[in-house]
Tab-separated table of C-alpha atoms in Angstrom:
chain	number	residue	atom	x	y	z
V	1	MET	CA	8.035	-28.346	21.494
V	2	ARG	CA	4.837	-27.258	19.758
V	3	ILE	CA	6.761	-26.063	16.720
V	4	LEU	CA	8.797	-29.265	16.577
V	5	LEU	CA	5.595	-31.311	16.603
V	6	GLN	CA	4.096	-29.086	13.877
V	7	LEU	CA	7.178	-29.471	11.691
V	8	SER	CA	7.268	-33.247	12.139
V	9	PHE	CA	3.573	-33.395	11.339
V	10	LEU	CA	4.032	-31.316	8.165
V	11	PHE	CA	6.946	-33.449	6.991
V	12	ILE	CA	4.960	-36.630	7.629
V	13	VAL	CA	2.012	-35.246	5.629
V	14	THR	CA	4.389	-34.319	2.787
V	15	LEU	CA	5.954	-37.777	2.869
V	16	LEU	CA	2.488	-39.333	2.765
V	17	GLY	CA	1.643	-37.163	-0.249
V	18	GLU	CA	4.798	-38.344	-2.017
V	19	ALA	CA	3.936	-41.969	-1.234
V	20	VAL	CA	0.417	-41.581	-2.648
V	21	SER	CA	1.814	-39.777	-5.715
V	22	TYR	CA	4.205	-42.680	-6.301
V	23	MET	CA	1.330	-45.172	-6.288
V	24	LEU	CA	-0.879	-43.192	-8.688
V	25	PRO	CA	-1.104	-44.487	-12.273
V	26	PHE	CA	-0.548	-40.927	-13.627
V	27	THR	CA	1.945	-38.226	-12.628
V	28	PHE	CA	0.608	-35.752	-10.096
V	29	PRO	CA	2.794	-33.735	-7.684
V	30	GLY	CA	3.068	-35.319	-4.235
V	31	THR	CA	3.247	-31.912	-2.563
V	32	LEU	CA	-0.241	-31.142	-3.926
V	33	ILE	CA	-1.595	-34.441	-2.614
V	34	ALA	CA	-0.101	-33.485	0.753
V	35	MET	CA	-2.067	-30.253	0.452
V	36	PHE	CA	-5.315	-32.195	-0.117
V	37	ILE	CA	-4.529	-34.506	2.827
V	38	LEU	CA	-4.055	-31.504	5.106
V	39	LEU	CA	-7.260	-29.896	3.799
V	40	ILE	CA	-9.198	-33.099	4.548
V	41	LEU	CA	-7.680	-33.317	8.049
V	42	LEU	CA	-8.626	-29.685	8.724
V	43	GLY	CA	-12.104	-30.115	7.266
V	44	ALA	CA	-12.739	-33.265	9.291
V	45	GLY	CA	-11.630	-31.473	12.445
V	46	ALA	CA	-8.794	-33.945	13.050
V	47	VAL	CA	-6.384	-31.005	13.040
V	48	LYS	CA	-7.280	-27.524	14.273
V	49	THR	CA	-5.882	-24.372	12.659
V	50	GLU	CA	-4.536	-23.225	16.052
V	51	GLN	CA	-2.446	-26.389	16.244
V	52	LEU	CA	-0.537	-25.310	13.123
V	53	GLN	CA	-0.542	-21.576	13.640
V	54	GLU	CA	3.134	-20.988	14.517
V	55	SER	CA	4.494	-22.939	11.539
V	56	ALA	CA	1.871	-21.512	9.197
V	57	ASP	CA	2.777	-17.961	10.215
V	58	PHE	CA	6.485	-18.637	9.823
V	59	PHE	CA	6.194	-20.314	6.417
V	60	SER	CA	3.843	-17.681	5.034
V	61	LYS	CA	6.075	-14.838	6.234
V	62	TYR	CA	9.249	-16.287	4.696
V	63	MET	CA	7.630	-18.353	1.940
V	64	ALA	CA	9.725	-17.026	-0.953
V	65	LEU	CA	12.980	-18.009	0.803
V	66	PHE	CA	12.208	-21.628	-0.013
V	67	PHE	CA	11.967	-20.859	-3.748
V	68	VAL	CA	15.465	-19.353	-3.941
V	69	PRO	CA	17.496	-22.534	-4.715
V	70	ALA	CA	15.092	-23.597	-7.510
V	71	GLY	CA	15.533	-20.172	-9.083
V	72	VAL	CA	19.317	-20.027	-8.662
V	73	GLU	CA	19.519	-23.192	-10.748
V	74	ILE	CA	19.136	-20.838	-13.740
V	75	VAL	CA	22.957	-20.477	-13.689
V	76	GLU	CA	22.995	-23.965	-15.186
V	77	ASN	CA	20.788	-22.719	-18.035
V	78	LEU	CA	22.174	-19.266	-18.744
V	79	GLU	CA	22.666	-20.311	-22.368
V	80	ILE	CA	18.914	-21.023	-22.834
V	81	LEU	CA	18.123	-17.724	-21.149
V	82	ARG	CA	20.555	-15.837	-23.399
V	83	THR	CA	19.130	-17.305	-26.602
V	84	SER	CA	15.445	-17.401	-25.582
V	85	TRP	CA	14.848	-14.411	-23.375
V	86	ILE	CA	12.774	-12.613	-26.014
V	87	PRO	CA	10.149	-15.390	-26.396
V	88	LEU	CA	10.278	-15.986	-22.639
V	89	VAL	CA	9.486	-12.358	-21.817
V	90	SER	CA	6.930	-11.841	-24.595
V	91	ILE	CA	5.022	-15.072	-23.884
V	92	SER	CA	4.993	-14.298	-20.157
V	93	ILE	CA	3.584	-10.788	-20.616
V	94	ILE	CA	1.049	-11.580	-23.365
V	95	SER	CA	-0.318	-14.600	-21.499
V	96	LEU	CA	-0.527	-12.508	-18.321
V	97	PHE	CA	-3.034	-10.194	-20.030
V	98	ILE	CA	-5.004	-13.094	-21.544
V	99	THR	CA	-5.191	-14.950	-18.208
V	100	PHE	CA	-6.258	-11.823	-16.343
V	101	LEU	CA	-8.965	-11.035	-18.908
V	102	ALA	CA	-10.348	-14.598	-18.997
V	103	ALA	CA	-10.472	-14.903	-15.190
V	104	ALA	CA	-12.043	-11.488	-14.655
V	105	LYS	CA	-14.716	-11.894	-17.335
V	106	ALA	CA	-15.605	-15.435	-16.184
V	107	VAL	CA	-16.203	-14.133	-12.648
V	108	GLU	CA	-18.268	-11.197	-13.892
V	109	PHE	CA	-20.340	-13.535	-16.040
V	110	SER	CA	-20.960	-15.980	-13.199
V	111	GLU	CA	-21.856	-13.168	-10.769
V	112	TRP	CA	-24.247	-11.798	-13.399
V	113	LEU	CA	-25.875	-15.223	-13.818
V	114	ILE	CA	-26.209	-15.612	-10.044
V	115	SER	CA	-27.766	-12.165	-9.599
V	116	ARG	CA	-30.180	-12.842	-12.473
V	117	ARG	CA	-31.289	-16.142	-10.952
V	118	ALA	CA	-31.780	-14.470	-7.584
V	119	LYS	CA	-34.310	-12.035	-9.066
I	1	MET	CA	40.504	-23.409	0.965
I	2	LYS	CA	37.729	-22.303	-1.417
I	3	GLU	CA	36.623	-25.911	-1.952
I	4	LEU	CA	36.664	-26.490	1.771
I	5	ILE	CA	34.118	-23.696	2.229
I	6	THR	CA	31.914	-24.241	-0.808
I	7	ASN	CA	31.740	-28.020	-0.506
I	8	SER	CA	29.971	-27.823	2.827
I	9	PRO	CA	26.150	-27.660	2.750
I	10	LEU	CA	26.572	-24.808	5.230
I	11	PHE	CA	27.786	-22.592	2.380
I	12	GLY	CA	24.554	-22.920	0.359
I	13	LEU	CA	22.432	-22.522	3.474
I	14	ALA	CA	24.250	-19.425	4.692
I	15	VAL	CA	24.423	-17.658	1.352
I	16	THR	CA	20.730	-18.351	0.610
I	17	ILE	CA	19.383	-17.164	3.942
I	18	LEU	CA	21.673	-14.129	4.048
I	19	SER	CA	20.801	-13.051	0.489
I	20	TYR	CA	17.102	-13.451	1.157
I	21	ALA	CA	17.341	-11.429	4.359
I	22	LEU	CA	19.095	-8.697	2.392
I	23	GLY	CA	16.424	-8.927	-0.306
I	24	MET	CA	13.643	-8.556	2.271
I	25	ARG	CA	15.351	-5.521	3.736
I	26	ILE	CA	15.826	-3.815	0.345
I	27	SER	CA	12.252	-4.669	-0.629
I	28	ARG	CA	10.868	-3.172	2.593
I	29	LYS	CA	13.006	-0.034	2.302
I	30	THR	CA	12.020	0.721	-1.307
I	31	GLY	CA	8.484	-0.715	-1.303
I	32	LYS	CA	8.719	-1.293	-5.061
I	33	ALA	CA	7.491	-4.502	-6.747
I	34	ILE	CA	10.597	-4.673	-8.925
I	35	PHE	CA	12.754	-5.047	-5.778
I	36	ASN	CA	11.197	-8.415	-5.035
I	37	PRO	CA	13.150	-10.225	-2.263
I	38	LEU	CA	13.273	-13.473	-4.253
I	39	LEU	CA	14.610	-11.655	-7.316
I	40	ILE	CA	17.268	-9.798	-5.312
I	41	ALA	CA	18.348	-12.994	-3.503
I	42	GLU	CA	18.705	-14.857	-6.798
I	43	ILE	CA	20.738	-12.129	-8.470
I	44	LEU	CA	23.041	-11.851	-5.439
I	45	ILE	CA	23.658	-15.596	-5.230
I	46	ILE	CA	24.194	-15.978	-8.980
I	47	ALA	CA	26.669	-13.070	-8.835
I	48	VAL	CA	28.588	-14.780	-6.007
I	49	LEU	CA	28.653	-18.119	-7.852
I	50	LEU	CA	29.879	-16.553	-11.102
I	51	LEU	CA	32.335	-14.192	-9.439
I	52	PHE	CA	34.075	-16.884	-7.376
I	53	ASP	CA	33.577	-19.575	-10.011
I	54	ILE	CA	31.592	-21.843	-7.682
I	55	PRO	CA	29.634	-24.634	-9.434
I	56	PHE	CA	25.889	-24.861	-8.865
I	57	SER	CA	26.319	-28.418	-7.560
I	58	ALA	CA	28.423	-27.087	-4.674
I	59	TYR	CA	25.859	-24.394	-3.850
I	60	ASN	CA	23.024	-26.872	-4.115
I	61	LYS	CA	24.316	-29.080	-1.289
I	62	GLY	CA	22.841	-26.465	1.005
I	63	GLY	CA	20.237	-25.318	-1.518
I	64	ALA	CA	18.676	-28.781	-1.618
I	65	VAL	CA	18.083	-28.626	2.141
I	66	ILE	CA	16.094	-25.411	1.756
I	67	ASN	CA	14.314	-26.848	-1.281
I	68	MET	CA	13.057	-29.707	0.931
I	69	PHE	CA	10.784	-27.269	2.715
I	70	LEU	CA	8.712	-26.765	-0.458
I	71	GLY	CA	6.614	-29.728	0.700
I	72	PRO	CA	5.403	-28.203	3.966
I	73	VAL	CA	5.067	-24.795	2.256
I	74	THR	CA	2.748	-26.269	-0.391
I	75	ALA	CA	0.767	-28.331	2.108
I	76	LEU	CA	0.173	-25.221	4.191
I	77	LEU	CA	-1.593	-23.511	1.253
I	78	SER	CA	-4.619	-25.515	2.386
I	79	TYR	CA	-4.290	-23.860	5.791
I	80	SER	CA	-5.072	-20.463	4.239
I	81	ILE	CA	-7.906	-21.875	2.115
I	82	TYR	CA	-9.406	-23.460	5.220
I	83	ARG	CA	-9.032	-20.293	7.268
I	84	GLU	CA	-10.882	-18.307	4.585
I	85	ARG	CA	-13.543	-21.006	4.187
I	86	LYS	CA	-16.423	-18.559	4.778
I	87	LEU	CA	-15.276	-16.361	1.907
I	88	VAL	CA	-14.618	-19.439	-0.250
I	89	ARG	CA	-18.118	-20.801	0.384
I	90	GLN	CA	-19.701	-17.418	-0.308
I	91	HIS	CA	-18.083	-17.030	-3.746
I	92	ILE	CA	-17.309	-20.649	-4.630
I	93	ILE	CA	-18.981	-20.618	-8.057
I	94	SER	CA	-17.334	-17.380	-9.155
I	95	ILE	CA	-13.928	-18.452	-7.823
I	96	LEU	CA	-14.148	-21.815	-9.604
I	97	ALA	CA	-15.375	-20.219	-12.844
I	98	GLY	CA	-12.696	-17.532	-12.807
I	99	THR	CA	-9.741	-19.709	-11.836
I	100	ALA	CA	-10.756	-22.448	-14.296
I	101	ALA	CA	-11.233	-19.974	-17.174
I	102	GLY	CA	-7.989	-18.193	-16.310
I	103	SER	CA	-5.933	-21.386	-15.971
I	104	ILE	CA	-7.255	-22.853	-19.215
I	105	ALA	CA	-6.732	-19.555	-21.068
I	106	SER	CA	-3.198	-19.324	-19.667
I	107	ILE	CA	-2.207	-22.841	-20.758
I	108	ILE	CA	-3.746	-22.467	-24.232
I	109	ALA	CA	-2.161	-19.039	-24.727
I	110	ILE	CA	1.290	-20.290	-23.700
I	111	LEU	CA	1.125	-23.415	-25.883
I	112	LEU	CA	-0.221	-21.464	-28.872
I	113	LEU	CA	2.342	-18.675	-28.562
I	114	SER	CA	5.121	-21.232	-28.063
I	115	SER	CA	4.263	-23.077	-31.273
I	116	LEU	CA	3.747	-19.780	-33.118
I	117	ILE	CA	7.161	-18.459	-32.121
I	118	GLY	CA	8.622	-21.919	-32.509
I	119	ILE	CA	10.421	-22.420	-29.201
I	120	ASP	CA	11.382	-25.923	-28.129
I	121	THR	CA	9.099	-28.123	-26.038
I	122	VAL	CA	11.294	-28.039	-22.930
I	123	LEU	CA	11.003	-24.259	-22.781
I	124	ALA	CA	7.257	-24.437	-23.509
I	125	SER	CA	6.758	-27.010	-20.711
I	126	SER	CA	8.691	-24.750	-18.361
I	127	LEU	CA	6.387	-21.842	-19.198
I	128	VAL	CA	3.038	-23.665	-18.827
I	129	PRO	CA	2.765	-23.337	-15.009
I	130	LYS	CA	4.242	-19.830	-14.846
I	131	SER	CA	1.046	-18.109	-13.641
I	132	VAL	CA	0.468	-20.325	-10.607
I	133	THR	CA	1.903	-20.180	-7.125
I	134	THR	CA	5.620	-21.084	-7.002
I	135	PRO	CA	5.613	-24.378	-5.018
I	136	ILE	CA	2.879	-25.804	-7.257
I	137	ALA	CA	4.519	-24.394	-10.396
I	138	ILE	CA	7.846	-26.094	-9.568
I	139	ALA	CA	6.053	-29.397	-9.038
I	140	ILE	CA	4.109	-29.109	-12.315
I	141	SER	CA	7.207	-28.071	-14.263
I	142	GLU	CA	9.035	-31.154	-13.012
I	143	THR	CA	6.214	-33.540	-13.946
I	144	LEU	CA	5.942	-31.967	-17.435
I	145	GLY	CA	9.680	-32.315	-18.047
I	146	GLY	CA	10.357	-28.605	-17.927
I	147	VAL	CA	13.367	-26.831	-16.451
I	148	ARG	CA	12.250	-25.624	-13.039
I	149	SER	CA	14.663	-22.693	-12.914
I	150	LEU	CA	13.194	-21.358	-16.184
I	151	THR	CA	9.742	-21.741	-14.645
I	152	VAL	CA	10.800	-19.738	-11.604
I	153	THR	CA	12.296	-17.038	-13.841
I	154	ALA	CA	9.126	-16.725	-15.968
I	155	LEU	CA	7.055	-16.867	-12.816
I	156	LEU	CA	8.939	-14.025	-11.177
I	157	LEU	CA	8.630	-11.961	-14.323
I	158	THR	CA	4.882	-12.647	-14.528
I	159	GLY	CA	4.363	-11.877	-10.849
I	160	VAL	CA	6.252	-8.593	-10.916
I	161	ALA	CA	4.565	-7.541	-14.191
I	162	GLY	CA	1.165	-8.523	-12.755
I	163	ASN	CA	1.841	-6.543	-9.609
I	164	ILE	CA	2.756	-3.416	-11.565
I	165	LEU	CA	0.152	-3.772	-14.332
I	166	ALA	CA	-2.869	-4.929	-12.242
I	167	PRO	CA	-4.413	-1.440	-11.878
I	168	LEU	CA	-3.929	-0.814	-15.608
I	169	MET	CA	-5.498	-4.171	-16.568
I	170	ILE	CA	-8.464	-3.500	-14.264
I	171	LYS	CA	-8.932	-0.201	-16.092
I	172	ILE	CA	-8.537	-1.290	-19.716
I	173	PHE	CA	-10.619	-4.457	-19.265
I	174	ARG	CA	-13.201	-2.455	-17.241
I	175	VAL	CA	-13.315	-4.898	-14.321
I	176	LYS	CA	-15.609	-3.225	-11.772
I	177	ASN	CA	-16.564	-6.249	-9.687
I	178	ARG	CA	-14.188	-6.610	-6.702
I	179	VAL	CA	-14.406	-10.408	-6.613
I	180	ALA	CA	-13.469	-10.437	-10.307
I	181	GLN	CA	-10.493	-8.160	-9.615
I	182	GLY	CA	-9.240	-10.440	-6.825
I	183	VAL	CA	-9.693	-13.679	-8.771
I	184	ALA	CA	-8.022	-12.214	-11.874
I	185	ILE	CA	-4.984	-10.927	-9.971
I	186	GLY	CA	-4.475	-14.187	-8.045
I	187	THR	CA	-4.984	-16.391	-11.105
I	188	ALA	CA	-2.755	-14.371	-13.418
I	189	SER	CA	0.069	-13.326	-11.134
I	190	HIS	CA	0.088	-15.527	-7.994
I	191	VAL	CA	1.449	-14.272	-4.687
I	192	VAL	CA	3.533	-11.383	-6.065
I	193	GLY	CA	0.412	-9.947	-7.701
I	194	THR	CA	-1.592	-10.654	-4.550
I	195	SER	CA	0.491	-8.160	-2.603
I	196	LYS	CA	-0.841	-5.484	-4.995
I	197	ALA	CA	-4.374	-6.875	-4.544
I	198	LEU	CA	-3.957	-6.351	-0.791
I	199	GLU	CA	-3.084	-2.705	-1.468
I	200	LEU	CA	-6.270	-2.319	-3.529
I	201	GLY	CA	-8.340	-3.682	-0.646
I	202	GLU	CA	-8.290	-6.364	2.017
I	203	ASP	CA	-11.273	-8.154	0.458
I	204	ILE	CA	-9.581	-8.199	-2.964
I	205	GLY	CA	-6.368	-9.520	-1.373
I	206	ALA	CA	-8.166	-12.357	0.423
I	207	ILE	CA	-9.982	-13.421	-2.751
I	208	SER	CA	-6.717	-13.192	-4.680
I	209	SER	CA	-4.899	-15.466	-2.230
I	210	ILE	CA	-7.690	-18.030	-2.462
I	211	ALA	CA	-7.664	-17.800	-6.267
I	212	LEU	CA	-3.928	-18.474	-6.481
I	213	SER	CA	-4.297	-21.816	-4.654
I	214	PHE	CA	-7.323	-22.797	-6.732
I	215	SER	CA	-5.644	-21.943	-10.038
I	216	GLY	CA	-2.583	-23.923	-8.938
I	217	ILE	CA	-4.698	-27.000	-8.259
I	218	ILE	CA	-6.670	-26.631	-11.509
I	219	THR	CA	-3.496	-26.163	-13.560
I	220	ALA	CA	-1.940	-29.254	-11.936
I	221	ILE	CA	-5.046	-31.315	-12.739
I	222	ILE	CA	-5.118	-30.120	-16.365
I	223	ALA	CA	-1.394	-30.841	-16.688
I	224	ALA	CA	-1.860	-34.360	-15.272
I	225	LEU	CA	-4.854	-35.156	-17.505
I	226	PHE	CA	-4.054	-33.522	-20.839
I	227	LEU	CA	-0.370	-32.630	-21.090
């Protein structure tokens, strides 16, 4: 019963996110708006973490299962993959290094600024 | 007979769940990042579809049902942020600085490299969200007009590479600060990289999992405003 209520609640929040996304003047994913709605509900204390625990544990344990169909869709685009796998792989790897470097150095810089101000 | 089986949504559901279960088992047995359960499941299903000449549309009758759960999965990312709120509050400035710098660098690098190499805009749009967590990446790819399956492919590649290369990148970029290590891993290589962060230390793993949600949100906002 608890899990059924949690699932219904999560689907209603997602639906609400989609509705808000539809009304926005710019395109922004409804699933992300649903995420903000849930964060607000948790922050306001309207929903407690314990009330969602079972579903949260289940979805985090098997999270990647829900990405499988979106990935399998690549069979529809095998031609793009065959002709563009070199740029796809090289861009992915090069940008991985750049992203890692930028994130790490920005954190180190901000921690350095904070420690300097604390002195 | 074949059509009778493959035209039921039950076919897509069964083959997806079974392949993923197999993938999880292989992944746990080997413990190697390259044997990612999602990767194994995809390869198995694609092999079945090609081998028995089953169209994607038939598979996707069941696949679409599983895809529906991306909503709750994404919404629940805020559950983990909220649960780690003490850690978030403690390092909020560093997390924001790192995830913003990383997300912006990632988008600029991908767009620059794409125009340098001269790939088409659909492929470039599919690559833009490839560093962020999968449910958010799929959503961004769709709003940008990308091909979501290409996004998932690039994303898997990035995650597995990030998982394997994280210790090397920490070394060559001389990242000593543990918060910086966690933020960098989560921002650059989402949840697949985060599993390596957890091996490096529980604190690094927690920061990494926070960073992957933050970078997803920041990338979505940048995509909505500027792209």
